[in-house]
Structure formats: structure tokens, C-alpha cells
């Protein structure tokens, strides 16, 4: 009987891990520059910070064809830590999102659940939301202007897009 229970638990654990892998999107970003390298030693380095997207450039240097200043609330991402639970959340154009992050060994990993876009005001906003969530899940490198108390964070996406964030009001620790 104990062997049967152990086998069932093992099968259930494998199934749960497999299903979790199907329902998330994860990106791994390498730290670029001294500020990011200093911060990339622990997830606590970004904890309780909040960032708003101020510029989005395509690989050719042109700005993303959406007026970021006209989106309210602005596209954003916040990093929160409680004990060893590292969470991200923010606003993606139409909806709020949440997921997890890990900052370890010089790499930032953001994992977001598969998105389900709710009703969006315009098709353009819906497309911007999908593109933003995809970019967050596919960052290849990141940089900070300072490791101690950064004010600017830049994500470079695998497709070559560059997202520039400015630090907002920090998130109070709970």
C-alpha cells in the first residue's frame, strides 16, 4: 500500500509540473552593465520597486507606434518580495497582470501565466498589451543605471526591441 501511494504521488507531481510548464511563459535576461550586474546577485535587489514604461523602441530605433503617454494607467511592472516569494505585477494596457521573478547568477527570469486578454478599449490597445506581455516574457538582457538605487531600467527583448522604464513610487514592504 505505501508503494502504491508513493507511486500515485510521484505521478501527480510529474503531471502538475508538466501542466504548470504549459501554462506559463518564461524569459531569462542576462545582466548588462555594472548596475545590473550588482543588482543581479539576488532577487531582493529589485524587491519593492515599481517601474513605468516610458519608451519602447523597435530594432531599427523607431518608437513603438503607440502613444505611451496616452495610456492610463501607464504600462508598468512592479517587483515584490515577501519571504522567498518573488512576484511581479503591473498594468499591460487593458488589464493587470501578475507572475513571478527570479534574479540570480546575473540573470533575470520573469514568468507570466498564459495571458487571457479581457475586453480592451481598442484593437490597438489589445495588440499593445499582447506585445508588452510577450516582451516581458522574452527579455534577453537588462540594465540598471545604478546598482544601489536605480532610477532607470532597460530591457532588451529577444526580437531586438528595447523597453526603457523609469522608477516610480516604491512598493511598501508588508
Tab-separated table of C-alpha atoms in Angstrom:
chain	number	residue	atom	x	y	z
A	1	UNK	CA	0.000	0.000	0.000
A	2	UNK	CA	2.719	2.621	0.823
A	3	UNK	CA	4.433	1.889	-2.514
A	4	UNK	CA	1.153	2.469	-4.361
A	5	UNK	CA	0.637	5.785	-2.542
A	6	UNK	CA	4.197	6.873	-3.325
A	7	UNK	CA	3.705	5.986	-6.992
A	8	UNK	CA	0.460	7.983	-7.138
A	9	UNK	CA	2.114	10.993	-5.507
A	10	UNK	CA	5.004	10.820	-7.957
A	11	UNK	CA	2.665	10.624	-10.956
A	12	UNK	CA	0.596	13.545	-9.635
A	13	UNK	CA	3.725	15.632	-9.039
A	14	UNK	CA	5.004	14.979	-12.566
A	15	UNK	CA	1.598	15.854	-14.020
A	16	UNK	CA	1.434	19.084	-12.010
A	17	UNK	CA	4.889	20.159	-13.162
A	18	UNK	CA	4.019	19.322	-16.766
A	19	UNK	CA	0.788	21.309	-16.623
A	20	UNK	CA	2.490	24.266	-14.967
A	21	UNK	CA	5.054	24.316	-17.764
A	22	UNK	CA	2.289	24.508	-20.356
A	23	UNK	CA	0.584	27.477	-18.749
A	24	UNK	CA	3.462	29.891	-18.285
A	25	UNK	CA	5.805	31.978	-20.352
A	26	UNK	CA	9.326	32.499	-19.046
A	27	UNK	CA	12.164	34.692	-20.211
A	28	UNK	CA	15.761	34.754	-19.000
A	29	UNK	CA	17.661	38.052	-19.219
A	30	UNK	CA	21.397	38.483	-18.771
A	31	UNK	CA	22.565	41.460	-16.673
A	32	UNK	CA	24.292	44.170	-18.723
A	33	UNK	CA	26.483	46.837	-17.106
A	34	UNK	CA	27.738	47.307	-13.553
A	35	UNK	CA	24.398	48.448	-12.087
A	36	UNK	CA	22.528	45.397	-13.327
A	37	UNK	CA	25.395	43.055	-12.506
A	38	UNK	CA	25.440	44.339	-8.929
A	39	UNK	CA	21.659	44.001	-8.622
A	40	UNK	CA	21.574	40.605	-10.319
A	41	UNK	CA	23.026	38.793	-7.338
A	42	UNK	CA	19.708	38.412	-5.531
A	43	UNK	CA	16.000	38.882	-6.192
A	44	UNK	CA	15.886	41.252	-3.213
A	45	UNK	CA	17.767	43.871	-5.266
A	46	UNK	CA	14.618	44.686	-7.259
A	47	UNK	CA	12.186	43.964	-4.419
A	48	UNK	CA	9.584	46.603	-3.618
A	49	UNK	CA	10.349	48.672	-6.740
A	50	UNK	CA	7.824	49.904	-9.261
A	51	UNK	CA	8.595	50.920	-12.864
A	52	UNK	CA	6.647	52.593	-15.674
A	53	UNK	CA	7.441	52.149	-19.342
A	54	UNK	CA	8.491	55.476	-20.872
A	55	UNK	CA	9.942	54.371	-24.208
A	56	UNK	CA	9.654	51.347	-26.478
A	57	UNK	CA	11.961	51.165	-29.467
A	58	UNK	CA	11.951	48.630	-32.273
A	59	UNK	CA	15.243	47.119	-33.518
A	60	UNK	CA	15.587	49.851	-36.170
A	61	UNK	CA	15.443	52.534	-33.446
A	62	UNK	CA	11.948	53.768	-34.230
A	63	UNK	CA	9.451	54.172	-31.413
A	64	UNK	CA	6.677	51.637	-30.973
A	65	UNK	CA	3.629	53.042	-32.797
A	66	UNK	CA	1.608	53.601	-29.631
A	67	UNK	CA	1.464	56.845	-27.691
A	68	UNK	CA	2.626	55.594	-24.289
A	69	UNK	CA	1.649	58.878	-22.632
A	70	UNK	CA	-1.970	58.331	-23.658
A	71	UNK	CA	-2.309	55.002	-21.841
A	72	UNK	CA	-3.613	55.426	-18.316
A	73	UNK	CA	-2.611	53.915	-16.066
A	74	UNK	CA	0.769	53.615	-17.814
A	75	UNK	CA	2.292	50.280	-18.807
A	76	UNK	CA	4.198	49.193	-15.728
A	77	UNK	CA	5.900	46.426	-13.790
A	78	UNK	CA	6.478	46.117	-10.061
A	79	UNK	CA	8.712	43.693	-8.185
A	80	UNK	CA	7.599	42.490	-4.743
A	81	UNK	CA	9.256	40.109	-2.315
A	82	UNK	CA	7.812	38.535	0.777
A	83	UNK	CA	9.966	35.930	2.470
A	84	UNK	CA	11.134	33.882	-0.533
A	85	UNK	CA	8.111	34.646	-2.724
A	86	UNK	CA	9.189	36.945	-5.576
A	87	UNK	CA	6.262	38.392	-7.547
A	88	UNK	CA	5.838	40.779	-10.456
A	89	UNK	CA	2.671	42.650	-11.283
A	90	UNK	CA	1.685	45.617	-13.341
A	91	UNK	CA	-0.605	47.114	-15.929
A	92	UNK	CA	-0.357	45.951	-19.527
A	93	UNK	CA	-2.628	48.342	-21.410
A	94	UNK	CA	-6.029	46.768	-20.825
A	95	UNK	CA	-5.599	44.555	-17.789
A	96	UNK	CA	-3.434	43.979	-14.777
A	97	UNK	CA	-1.012	41.048	-14.824
A	98	UNK	CA	0.987	39.118	-12.259
A	99	UNK	CA	3.657	36.455	-12.235
A	100	UNK	CA	6.950	35.577	-10.602
A	101	UNK	CA	10.551	36.626	-10.999
A	102	UNK	CA	13.972	35.417	-10.020
A	103	UNK	CA	17.195	37.381	-10.085
A	104	UNK	CA	20.123	35.050	-9.643
A	105	UNK	CA	23.536	34.397	-11.149
A	106	UNK	CA	23.396	37.528	-13.284
A	107	UNK	CA	20.084	36.578	-14.897
A	108	UNK	CA	16.579	37.982	-14.501
A	109	UNK	CA	13.806	35.475	-15.126
A	110	UNK	CA	10.192	36.642	-15.408
A	111	UNK	CA	7.459	34.021	-15.579
A	112	UNK	CA	3.956	35.099	-16.543
A	113	UNK	CA	0.886	32.888	-16.786
A	114	UNK	CA	-0.589	32.487	-20.239
A	115	UNK	CA	-2.481	35.691	-20.820
A	116	UNK	CA	-6.171	35.911	-21.269
A	117	UNK	CA	-6.986	39.346	-22.560
A	118	UNK	CA	-10.240	40.695	-21.293
A	119	UNK	CA	-12.168	43.305	-23.201
A	120	UNK	CA	-9.910	46.072	-24.409
A	121	UNK	CA	-10.922	49.604	-25.409
A	122	UNK	CA	-9.429	49.406	-28.901
A	123	UNK	CA	-7.771	46.764	-31.069
A	124	UNK	CA	-4.545	48.802	-30.882
A	125	UNK	CA	-4.525	48.612	-27.082
A	126	UNK	CA	-5.215	44.884	-27.239
A	127	UNK	CA	-2.262	44.397	-29.580
A	128	UNK	CA	-0.048	46.592	-27.388
A	129	UNK	CA	-0.991	44.512	-24.355
A	130	UNK	CA	-0.133	41.244	-26.092
A	131	UNK	CA	3.173	42.685	-27.321
A	132	UNK	CA	4.082	44.049	-23.861
A	133	UNK	CA	3.378	40.770	-22.059
A	134	UNK	CA	5.317	38.872	-24.718
A	135	UNK	CA	8.248	41.284	-24.372
A	136	UNK	CA	8.353	40.810	-20.586
A	137	UNK	CA	8.459	37.048	-21.044
A	138	UNK	CA	11.225	37.216	-23.661
A	139	UNK	CA	13.803	39.680	-22.337
A	140	UNK	CA	17.348	38.735	-23.241
A	141	UNK	CA	19.235	41.347	-21.215
A	142	UNK	CA	18.570	44.102	-18.739
A	143	UNK	CA	20.483	47.073	-17.386
A	144	UNK	CA	20.103	49.481	-14.489
A	145	UNK	CA	21.675	52.926	-14.233
A	146	UNK	CA	22.909	52.105	-10.722
A	147	UNK	CA	23.008	49.002	-8.552
A	148	UNK	CA	22.191	50.745	-5.273
A	149	UNK	CA	19.097	52.812	-6.020
A	150	UNK	CA	18.477	52.701	-9.768
A	151	UNK	CA	16.163	55.187	-11.464
A	152	UNK	CA	16.220	53.684	-14.965
A	153	UNK	CA	15.865	50.083	-16.088
A	154	UNK	CA	16.212	48.875	-19.680
A	155	UNK	CA	15.053	45.525	-21.042
A	156	UNK	CA	16.314	44.291	-24.403
A	157	UNK	CA	13.901	41.778	-25.885
A	158	UNK	CA	14.978	38.775	-27.965
A	159	UNK	CA	13.462	40.352	-31.095
A	160	UNK	CA	15.657	43.455	-30.600
A	161	UNK	CA	13.042	45.760	-29.064
A	162	UNK	CA	14.286	47.978	-26.226
A	163	UNK	CA	11.975	48.900	-23.338
A	164	UNK	CA	13.023	51.784	-21.086
A	165	UNK	CA	11.439	52.131	-17.648
A	166	UNK	CA	11.683	54.870	-15.033
A	167	UNK	CA	11.346	54.051	-11.380
A	168	UNK	CA	8.104	55.102	-9.769
A	169	UNK	CA	6.994	55.173	-6.167
A	170	UNK	CA	8.371	52.134	-4.380
A	171	UNK	CA	6.015	49.456	-3.121
A	172	UNK	CA	5.746	49.364	0.685
A	173	UNK	CA	7.068	46.188	2.299
A	174	UNK	CA	4.421	44.119	4.079
